[in-house]
PDB file of C-alpha atoms in Angstrom:
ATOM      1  CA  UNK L   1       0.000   0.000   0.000  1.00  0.00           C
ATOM      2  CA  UNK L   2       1.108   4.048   0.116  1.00  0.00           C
ATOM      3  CA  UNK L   3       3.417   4.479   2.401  1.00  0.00           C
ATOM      4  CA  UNK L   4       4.069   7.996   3.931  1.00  0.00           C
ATOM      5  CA  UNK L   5       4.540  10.797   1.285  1.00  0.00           C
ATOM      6  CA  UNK L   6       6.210  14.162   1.629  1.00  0.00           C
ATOM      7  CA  UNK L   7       6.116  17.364  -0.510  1.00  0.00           C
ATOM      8  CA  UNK L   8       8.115  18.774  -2.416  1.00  0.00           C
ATOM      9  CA  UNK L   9      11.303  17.087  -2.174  1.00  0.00           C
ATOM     10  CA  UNK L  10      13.298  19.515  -2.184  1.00  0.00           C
ATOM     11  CA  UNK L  11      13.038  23.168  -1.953  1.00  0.00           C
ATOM     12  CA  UNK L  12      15.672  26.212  -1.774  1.00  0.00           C
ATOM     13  CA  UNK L  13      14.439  29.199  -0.413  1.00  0.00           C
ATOM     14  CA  UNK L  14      15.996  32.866  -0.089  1.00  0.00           C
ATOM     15  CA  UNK L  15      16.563  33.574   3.501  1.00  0.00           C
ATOM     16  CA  UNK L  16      13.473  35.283   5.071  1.00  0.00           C
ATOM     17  CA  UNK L  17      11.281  33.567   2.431  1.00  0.00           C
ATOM     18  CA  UNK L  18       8.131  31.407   4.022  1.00  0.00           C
ATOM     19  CA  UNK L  19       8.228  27.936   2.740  1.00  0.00           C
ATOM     20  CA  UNK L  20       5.249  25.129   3.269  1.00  0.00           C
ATOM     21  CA  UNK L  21       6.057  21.304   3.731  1.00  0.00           C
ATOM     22  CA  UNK L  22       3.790  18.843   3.195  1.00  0.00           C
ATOM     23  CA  UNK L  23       3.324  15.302   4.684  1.00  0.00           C
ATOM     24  CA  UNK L  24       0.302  12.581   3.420  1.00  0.00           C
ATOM     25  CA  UNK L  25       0.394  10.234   6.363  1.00  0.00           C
ATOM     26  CA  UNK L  26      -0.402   6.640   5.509  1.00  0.00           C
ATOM     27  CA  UNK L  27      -4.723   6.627   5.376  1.00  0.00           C
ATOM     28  CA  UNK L  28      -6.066   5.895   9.225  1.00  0.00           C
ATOM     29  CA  UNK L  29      -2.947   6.595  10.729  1.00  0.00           C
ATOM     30  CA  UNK L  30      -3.810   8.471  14.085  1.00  0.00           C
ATOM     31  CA  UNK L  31      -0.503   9.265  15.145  1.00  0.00           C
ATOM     32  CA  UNK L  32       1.885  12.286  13.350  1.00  0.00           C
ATOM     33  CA  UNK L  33       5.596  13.272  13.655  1.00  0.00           C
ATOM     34  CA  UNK L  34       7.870  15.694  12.603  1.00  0.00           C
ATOM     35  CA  UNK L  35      11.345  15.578  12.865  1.00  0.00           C
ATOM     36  CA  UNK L  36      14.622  17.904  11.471  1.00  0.00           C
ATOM     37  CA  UNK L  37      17.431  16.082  10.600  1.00  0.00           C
ATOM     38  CA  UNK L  38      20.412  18.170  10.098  1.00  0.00           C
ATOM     39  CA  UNK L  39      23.180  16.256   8.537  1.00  0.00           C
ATOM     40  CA  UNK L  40      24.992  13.732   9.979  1.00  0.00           C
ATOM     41  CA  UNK L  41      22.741  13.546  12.674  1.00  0.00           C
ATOM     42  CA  UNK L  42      19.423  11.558  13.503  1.00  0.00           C
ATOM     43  CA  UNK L  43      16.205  13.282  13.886  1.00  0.00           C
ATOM     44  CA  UNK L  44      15.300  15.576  16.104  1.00  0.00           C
ATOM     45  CA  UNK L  45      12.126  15.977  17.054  1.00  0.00           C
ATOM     46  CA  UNK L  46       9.767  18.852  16.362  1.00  0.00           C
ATOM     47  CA  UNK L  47       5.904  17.924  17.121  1.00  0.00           C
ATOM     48  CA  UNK L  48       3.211  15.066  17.431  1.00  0.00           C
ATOM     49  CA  UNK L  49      -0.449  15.230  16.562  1.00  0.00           C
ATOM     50  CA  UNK L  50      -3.224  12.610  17.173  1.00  0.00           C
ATOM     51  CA  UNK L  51      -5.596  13.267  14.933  1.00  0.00           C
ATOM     52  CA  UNK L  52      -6.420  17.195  14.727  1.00  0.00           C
ATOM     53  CA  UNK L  53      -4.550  17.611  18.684  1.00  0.00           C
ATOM     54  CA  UNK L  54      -0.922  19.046  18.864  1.00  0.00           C
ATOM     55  CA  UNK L  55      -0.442  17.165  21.821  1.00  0.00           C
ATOM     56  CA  UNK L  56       3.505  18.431  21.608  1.00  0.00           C
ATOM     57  CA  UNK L  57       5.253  20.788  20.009  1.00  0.00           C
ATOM     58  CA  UNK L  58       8.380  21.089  22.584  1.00  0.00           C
ATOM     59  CA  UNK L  59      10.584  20.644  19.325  1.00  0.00           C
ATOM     60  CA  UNK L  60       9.819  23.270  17.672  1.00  0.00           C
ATOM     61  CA  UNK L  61      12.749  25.796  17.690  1.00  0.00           C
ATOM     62  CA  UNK L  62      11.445  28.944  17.585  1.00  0.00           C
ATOM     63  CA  UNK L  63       7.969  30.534  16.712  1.00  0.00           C
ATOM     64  CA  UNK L  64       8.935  30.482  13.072  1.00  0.00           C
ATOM     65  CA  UNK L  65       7.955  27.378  13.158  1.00  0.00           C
ATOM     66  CA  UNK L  66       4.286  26.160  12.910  1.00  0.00           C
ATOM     67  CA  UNK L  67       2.837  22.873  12.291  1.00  0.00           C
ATOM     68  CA  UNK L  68      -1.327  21.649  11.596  1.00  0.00           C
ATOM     69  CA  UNK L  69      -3.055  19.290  11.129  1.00  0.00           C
ATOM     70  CA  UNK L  70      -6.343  20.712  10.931  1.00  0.00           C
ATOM     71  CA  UNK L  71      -8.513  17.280   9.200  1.00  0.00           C
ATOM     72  CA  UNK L  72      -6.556  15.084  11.390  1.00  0.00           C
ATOM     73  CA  UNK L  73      -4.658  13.823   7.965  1.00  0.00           C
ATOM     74  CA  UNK L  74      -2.488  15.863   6.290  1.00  0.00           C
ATOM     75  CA  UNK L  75      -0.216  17.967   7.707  1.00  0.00           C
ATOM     76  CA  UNK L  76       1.672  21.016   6.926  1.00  0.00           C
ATOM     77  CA  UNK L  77       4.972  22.324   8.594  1.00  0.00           C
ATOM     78  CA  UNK L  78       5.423  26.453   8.083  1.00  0.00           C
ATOM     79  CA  UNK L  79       8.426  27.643   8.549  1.00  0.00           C
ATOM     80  CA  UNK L  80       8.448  31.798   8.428  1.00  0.00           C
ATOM     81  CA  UNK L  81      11.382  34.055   7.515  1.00  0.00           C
ATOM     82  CA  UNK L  82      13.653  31.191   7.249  1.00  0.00           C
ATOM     83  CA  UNK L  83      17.378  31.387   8.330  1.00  0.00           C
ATOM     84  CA  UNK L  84      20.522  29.535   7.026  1.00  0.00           C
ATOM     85  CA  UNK L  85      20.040  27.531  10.311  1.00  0.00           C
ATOM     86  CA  UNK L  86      16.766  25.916   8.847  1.00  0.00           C
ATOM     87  CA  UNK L  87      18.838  24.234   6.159  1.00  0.00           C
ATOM     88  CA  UNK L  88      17.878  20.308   7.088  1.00  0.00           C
ATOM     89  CA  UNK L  89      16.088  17.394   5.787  1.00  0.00           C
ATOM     90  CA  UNK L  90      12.400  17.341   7.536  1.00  0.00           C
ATOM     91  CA  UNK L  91      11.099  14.022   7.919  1.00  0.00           C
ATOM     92  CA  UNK L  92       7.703  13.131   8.933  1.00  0.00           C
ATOM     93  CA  UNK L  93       6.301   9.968  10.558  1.00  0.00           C
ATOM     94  CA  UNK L  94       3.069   8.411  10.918  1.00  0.00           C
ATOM     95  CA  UNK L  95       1.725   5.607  13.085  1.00  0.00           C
ATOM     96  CA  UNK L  96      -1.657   3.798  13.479  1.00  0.00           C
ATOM     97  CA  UNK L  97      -2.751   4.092  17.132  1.00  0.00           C
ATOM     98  CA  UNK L  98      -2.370   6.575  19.502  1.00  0.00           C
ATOM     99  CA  UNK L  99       0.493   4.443  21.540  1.00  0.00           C
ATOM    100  CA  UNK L 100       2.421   5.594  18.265  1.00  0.00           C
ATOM    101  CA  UNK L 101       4.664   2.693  19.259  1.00  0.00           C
ATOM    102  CA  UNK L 102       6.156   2.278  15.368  1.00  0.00           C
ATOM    103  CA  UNK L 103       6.687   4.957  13.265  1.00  0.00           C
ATOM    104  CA  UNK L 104       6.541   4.569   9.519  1.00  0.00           C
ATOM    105  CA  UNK L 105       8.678   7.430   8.037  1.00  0.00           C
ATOM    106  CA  UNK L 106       8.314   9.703   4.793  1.00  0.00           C
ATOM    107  CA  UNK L 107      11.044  10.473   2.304  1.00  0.00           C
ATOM    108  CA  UNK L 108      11.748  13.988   3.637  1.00  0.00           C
ATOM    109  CA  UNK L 109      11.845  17.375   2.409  1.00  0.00           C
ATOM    110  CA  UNK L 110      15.251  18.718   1.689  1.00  0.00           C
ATOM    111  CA  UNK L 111      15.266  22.584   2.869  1.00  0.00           C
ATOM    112  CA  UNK L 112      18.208  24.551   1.484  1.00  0.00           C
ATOM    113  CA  UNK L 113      18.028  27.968   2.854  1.00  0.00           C
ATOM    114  CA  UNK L 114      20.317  30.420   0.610  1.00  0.00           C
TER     115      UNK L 114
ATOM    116  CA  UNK C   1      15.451  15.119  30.199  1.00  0.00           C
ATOM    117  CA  UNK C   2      15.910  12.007  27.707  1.00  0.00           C
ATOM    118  CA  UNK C   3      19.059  11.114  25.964  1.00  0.00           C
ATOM    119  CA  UNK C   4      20.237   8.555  23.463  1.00  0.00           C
ATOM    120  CA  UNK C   5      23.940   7.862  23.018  1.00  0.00           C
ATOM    121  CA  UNK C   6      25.392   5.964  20.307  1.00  0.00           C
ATOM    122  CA  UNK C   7      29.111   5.190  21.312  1.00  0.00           C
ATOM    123  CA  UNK C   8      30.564   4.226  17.929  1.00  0.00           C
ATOM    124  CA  UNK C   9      30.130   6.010  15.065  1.00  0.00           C
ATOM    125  CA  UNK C  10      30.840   3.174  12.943  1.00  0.00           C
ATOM    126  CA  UNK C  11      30.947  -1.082  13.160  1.00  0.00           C
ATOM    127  CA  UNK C  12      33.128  -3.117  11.033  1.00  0.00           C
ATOM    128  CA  UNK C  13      32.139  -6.641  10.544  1.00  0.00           C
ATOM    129  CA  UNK C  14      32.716  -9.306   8.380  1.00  0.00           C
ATOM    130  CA  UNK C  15      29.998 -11.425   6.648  1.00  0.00           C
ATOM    131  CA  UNK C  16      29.060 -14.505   8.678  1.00  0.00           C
ATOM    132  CA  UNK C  17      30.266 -12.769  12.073  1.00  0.00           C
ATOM    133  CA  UNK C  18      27.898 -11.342  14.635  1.00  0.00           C
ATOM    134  CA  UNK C  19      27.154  -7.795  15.024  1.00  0.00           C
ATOM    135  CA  UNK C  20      26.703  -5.891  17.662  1.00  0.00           C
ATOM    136  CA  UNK C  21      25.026  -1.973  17.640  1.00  0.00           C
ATOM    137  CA  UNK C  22      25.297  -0.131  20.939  1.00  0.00           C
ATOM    138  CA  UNK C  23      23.186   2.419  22.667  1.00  0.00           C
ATOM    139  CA  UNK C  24      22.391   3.688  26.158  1.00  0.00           C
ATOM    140  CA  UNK C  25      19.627   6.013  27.039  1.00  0.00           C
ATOM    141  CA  UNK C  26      18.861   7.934  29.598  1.00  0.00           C
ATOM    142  CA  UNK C  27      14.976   9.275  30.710  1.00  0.00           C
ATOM    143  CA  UNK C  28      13.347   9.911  34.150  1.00  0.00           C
ATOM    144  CA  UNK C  29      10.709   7.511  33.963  1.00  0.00           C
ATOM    145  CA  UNK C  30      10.429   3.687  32.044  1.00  0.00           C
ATOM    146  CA  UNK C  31      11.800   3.629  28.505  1.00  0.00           C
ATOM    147  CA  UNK C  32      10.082   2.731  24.991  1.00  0.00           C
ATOM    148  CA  UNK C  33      12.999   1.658  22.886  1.00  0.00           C
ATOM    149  CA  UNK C  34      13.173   1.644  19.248  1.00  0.00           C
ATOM    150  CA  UNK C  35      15.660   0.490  16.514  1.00  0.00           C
ATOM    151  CA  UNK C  36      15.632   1.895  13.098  1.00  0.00           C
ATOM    152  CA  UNK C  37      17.770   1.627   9.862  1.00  0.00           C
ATOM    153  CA  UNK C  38      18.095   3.725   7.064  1.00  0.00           C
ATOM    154  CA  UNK C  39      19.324   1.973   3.891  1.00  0.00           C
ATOM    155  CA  UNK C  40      21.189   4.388   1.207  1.00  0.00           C
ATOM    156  CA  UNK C  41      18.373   6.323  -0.625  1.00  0.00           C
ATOM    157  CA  UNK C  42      15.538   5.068   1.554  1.00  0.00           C
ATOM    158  CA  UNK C  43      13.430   6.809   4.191  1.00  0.00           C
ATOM    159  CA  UNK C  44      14.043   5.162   8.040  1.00  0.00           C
ATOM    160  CA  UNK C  45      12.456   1.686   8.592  1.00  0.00           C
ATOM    161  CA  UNK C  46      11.292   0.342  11.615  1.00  0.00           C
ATOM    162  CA  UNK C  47      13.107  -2.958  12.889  1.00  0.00           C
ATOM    163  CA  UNK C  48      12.074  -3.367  16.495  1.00  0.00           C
ATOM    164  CA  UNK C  49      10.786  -2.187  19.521  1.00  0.00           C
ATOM    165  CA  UNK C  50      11.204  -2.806  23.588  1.00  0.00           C
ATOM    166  CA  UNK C  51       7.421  -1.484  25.148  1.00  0.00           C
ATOM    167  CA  UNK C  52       7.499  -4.066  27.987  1.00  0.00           C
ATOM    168  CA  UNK C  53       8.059  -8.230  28.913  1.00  0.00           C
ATOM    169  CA  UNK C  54      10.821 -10.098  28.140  1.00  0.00           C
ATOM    170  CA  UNK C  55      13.931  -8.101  27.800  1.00  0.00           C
ATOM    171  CA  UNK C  56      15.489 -10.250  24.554  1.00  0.00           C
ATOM    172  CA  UNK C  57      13.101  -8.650  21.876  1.00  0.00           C
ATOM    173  CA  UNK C  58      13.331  -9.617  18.118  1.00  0.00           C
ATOM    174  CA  UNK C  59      12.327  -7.795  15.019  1.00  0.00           C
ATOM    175  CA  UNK C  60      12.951  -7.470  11.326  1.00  0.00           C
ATOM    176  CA  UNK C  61      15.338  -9.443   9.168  1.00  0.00           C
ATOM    177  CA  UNK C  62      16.769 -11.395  11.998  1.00  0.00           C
ATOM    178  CA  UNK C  63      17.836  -8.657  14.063  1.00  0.00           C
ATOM    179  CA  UNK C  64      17.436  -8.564  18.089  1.00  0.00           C
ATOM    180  CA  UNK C  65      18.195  -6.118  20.843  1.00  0.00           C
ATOM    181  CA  UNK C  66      18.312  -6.585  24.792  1.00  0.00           C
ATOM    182  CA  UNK C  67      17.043  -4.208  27.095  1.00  0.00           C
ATOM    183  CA  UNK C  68      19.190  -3.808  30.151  1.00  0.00           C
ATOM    184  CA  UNK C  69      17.762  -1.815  32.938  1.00  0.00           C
ATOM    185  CA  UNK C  70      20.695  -1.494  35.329  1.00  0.00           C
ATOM    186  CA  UNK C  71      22.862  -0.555  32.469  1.00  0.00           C
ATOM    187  CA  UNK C  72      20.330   1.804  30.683  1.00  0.00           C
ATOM    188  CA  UNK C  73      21.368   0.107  27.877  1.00  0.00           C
ATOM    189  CA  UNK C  74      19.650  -1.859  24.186  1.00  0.00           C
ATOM    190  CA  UNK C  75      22.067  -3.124  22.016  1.00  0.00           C
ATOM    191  CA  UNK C  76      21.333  -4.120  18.320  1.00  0.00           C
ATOM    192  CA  UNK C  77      22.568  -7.613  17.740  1.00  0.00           C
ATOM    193  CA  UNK C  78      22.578 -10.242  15.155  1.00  0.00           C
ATOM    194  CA  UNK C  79      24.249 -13.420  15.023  1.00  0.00           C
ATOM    195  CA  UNK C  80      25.137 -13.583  11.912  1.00  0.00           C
ATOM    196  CA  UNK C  81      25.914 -10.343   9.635  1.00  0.00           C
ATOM    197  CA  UNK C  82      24.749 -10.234   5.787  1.00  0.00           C
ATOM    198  CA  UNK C  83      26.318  -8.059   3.150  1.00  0.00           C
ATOM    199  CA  UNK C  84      22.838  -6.430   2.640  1.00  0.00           C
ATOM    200  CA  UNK C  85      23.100  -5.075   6.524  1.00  0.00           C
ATOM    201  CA  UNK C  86      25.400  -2.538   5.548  1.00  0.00           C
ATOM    202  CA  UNK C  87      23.110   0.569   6.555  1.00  0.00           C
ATOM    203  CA  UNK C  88      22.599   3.256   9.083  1.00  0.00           C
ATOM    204  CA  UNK C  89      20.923   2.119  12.211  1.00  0.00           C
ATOM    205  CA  UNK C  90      19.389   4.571  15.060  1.00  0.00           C
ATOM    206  CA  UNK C  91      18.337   3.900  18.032  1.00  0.00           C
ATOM    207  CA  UNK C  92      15.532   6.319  19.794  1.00  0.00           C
ATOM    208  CA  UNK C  93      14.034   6.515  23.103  1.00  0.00           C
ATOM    209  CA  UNK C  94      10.578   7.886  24.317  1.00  0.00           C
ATOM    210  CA  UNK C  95       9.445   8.153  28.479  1.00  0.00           C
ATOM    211  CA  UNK C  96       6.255   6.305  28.909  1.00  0.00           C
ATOM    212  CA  UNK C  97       4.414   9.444  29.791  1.00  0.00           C
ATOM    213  CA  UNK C  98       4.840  11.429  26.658  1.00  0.00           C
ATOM    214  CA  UNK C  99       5.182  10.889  22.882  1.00  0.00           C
ATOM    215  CA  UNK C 100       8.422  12.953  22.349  1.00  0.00           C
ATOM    216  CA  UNK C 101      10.838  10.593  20.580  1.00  0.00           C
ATOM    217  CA  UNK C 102      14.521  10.956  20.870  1.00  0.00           C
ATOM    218  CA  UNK C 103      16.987   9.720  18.372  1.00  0.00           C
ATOM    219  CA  UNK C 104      20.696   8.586  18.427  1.00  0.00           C
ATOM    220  CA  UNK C 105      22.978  10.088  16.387  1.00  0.00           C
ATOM    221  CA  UNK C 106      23.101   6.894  14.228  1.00  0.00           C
ATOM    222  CA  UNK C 107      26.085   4.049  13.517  1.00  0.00           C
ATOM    223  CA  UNK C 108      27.352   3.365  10.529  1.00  0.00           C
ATOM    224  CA  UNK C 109      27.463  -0.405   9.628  1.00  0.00           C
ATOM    225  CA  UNK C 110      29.991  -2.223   7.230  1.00  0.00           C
ATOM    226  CA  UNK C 111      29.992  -5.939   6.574  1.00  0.00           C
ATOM    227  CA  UNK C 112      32.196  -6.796   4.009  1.00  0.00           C
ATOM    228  CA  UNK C 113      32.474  -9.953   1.843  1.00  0.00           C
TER     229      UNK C 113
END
């Protein structure tokens, strides 16, 4: 079946530019992740959802950054007046329950900020 | 707060031997432990998971990993290595109470022929 899908793939923004990033969890999956993984480095997380909740967003680094889920299935990631610093892949997860004991993981978004 | 720690940033193994991937974690309450692996050009896989029970758990394409509470430790092991193995495996750590996940920094692993 579809496994987790991420938009776009890649993106370069100018710094202070807004950019949007995408994630299709798998279809019924309660449980939603994102992560930023800066290179050579695992994920670091940003924010969980079940369903249409933000039940944590401790990860987020700053209030650049913004994250819904407003249908309880997609979700977006905003990131505002982006910095050089934002330069990462972002990955997002998905998992069926709300235990969110397995994660199945997207492709990532590559974010060049120049 | 919670903590995963990777020692070795790479493993060297030859085909046919048995691996070993380490990690130690640290949180304030009981752990959920995970193991992932990232093959070149793919997103990160699931391969197993401790929740609770027996402290030998088993998972994906032969691969194991004990949970040791008086070493805060849950090594990735498998008894015998495959060329195809060669991949980068994390290991991530969540407290009971919340749904924050915390990743390793990853190890590199190289079985050769």
């Amino acid at each position: 079946g579809a496994g987790v899908s991420q938009s776009p793939r890649y993106k370069v923004a100018k710094r202070g530019q807004d950019v949007a990033l995408r994630c299709d969890p798998i279809s019924g999956h309660v449980s939603l992740f994102w992560y930023q993984q800066a290179l050579g480095q695992g994920p670091e997380f940003l924010t969980y959802f079940q369903n249409e909740a933000q039940l944590d967003k401790s990860g987020l680094p700053s209030d650049r950054f913004f994250a819904e889920r407003p249908e309880g299935s997609v979700s977006t990631l905003k990131i505002q007046r982006t910095q050089q610093e934002d330069s990462a892949v972002y990955l997002c997860a998905s998992s069926l329950g709300t235990s969110a004991y397995e994660q199945y993981f997207g492709p990532g978004t590559r974010l060049t900020v120049t | 707060a919670q903590s995963v720690a990777q020692p070795e940033d790479q493993v060297n193994v030859a085909e046919g031997n048995p691996l070993t991937v380490k990690c130690t974690y640290s949180v304030s309450g009981n752990p959920y432990l995970f193991w992932y692996v990232q093959y070149p050009n793919r997103g990160l896989q699931f391969l197993l998971k401790y929740i609770t029970g027996d402290n030998l758990v088993k998972g994906s394409y032969g691969f194991e990993a004990e949970f040791n509470k008086s070493q805060t430790s849950f090594h990735l092991k498998k008894p015998s290595a495959l060329v195809s193995d060669s991949a980068l495996y994390f290991c991530a750590v969540r407290d009971t109470g919340g749904f924050k996940t915390i990743f390793g920094a990853g190890t590199r692993l190289f079985v050769k022929a």
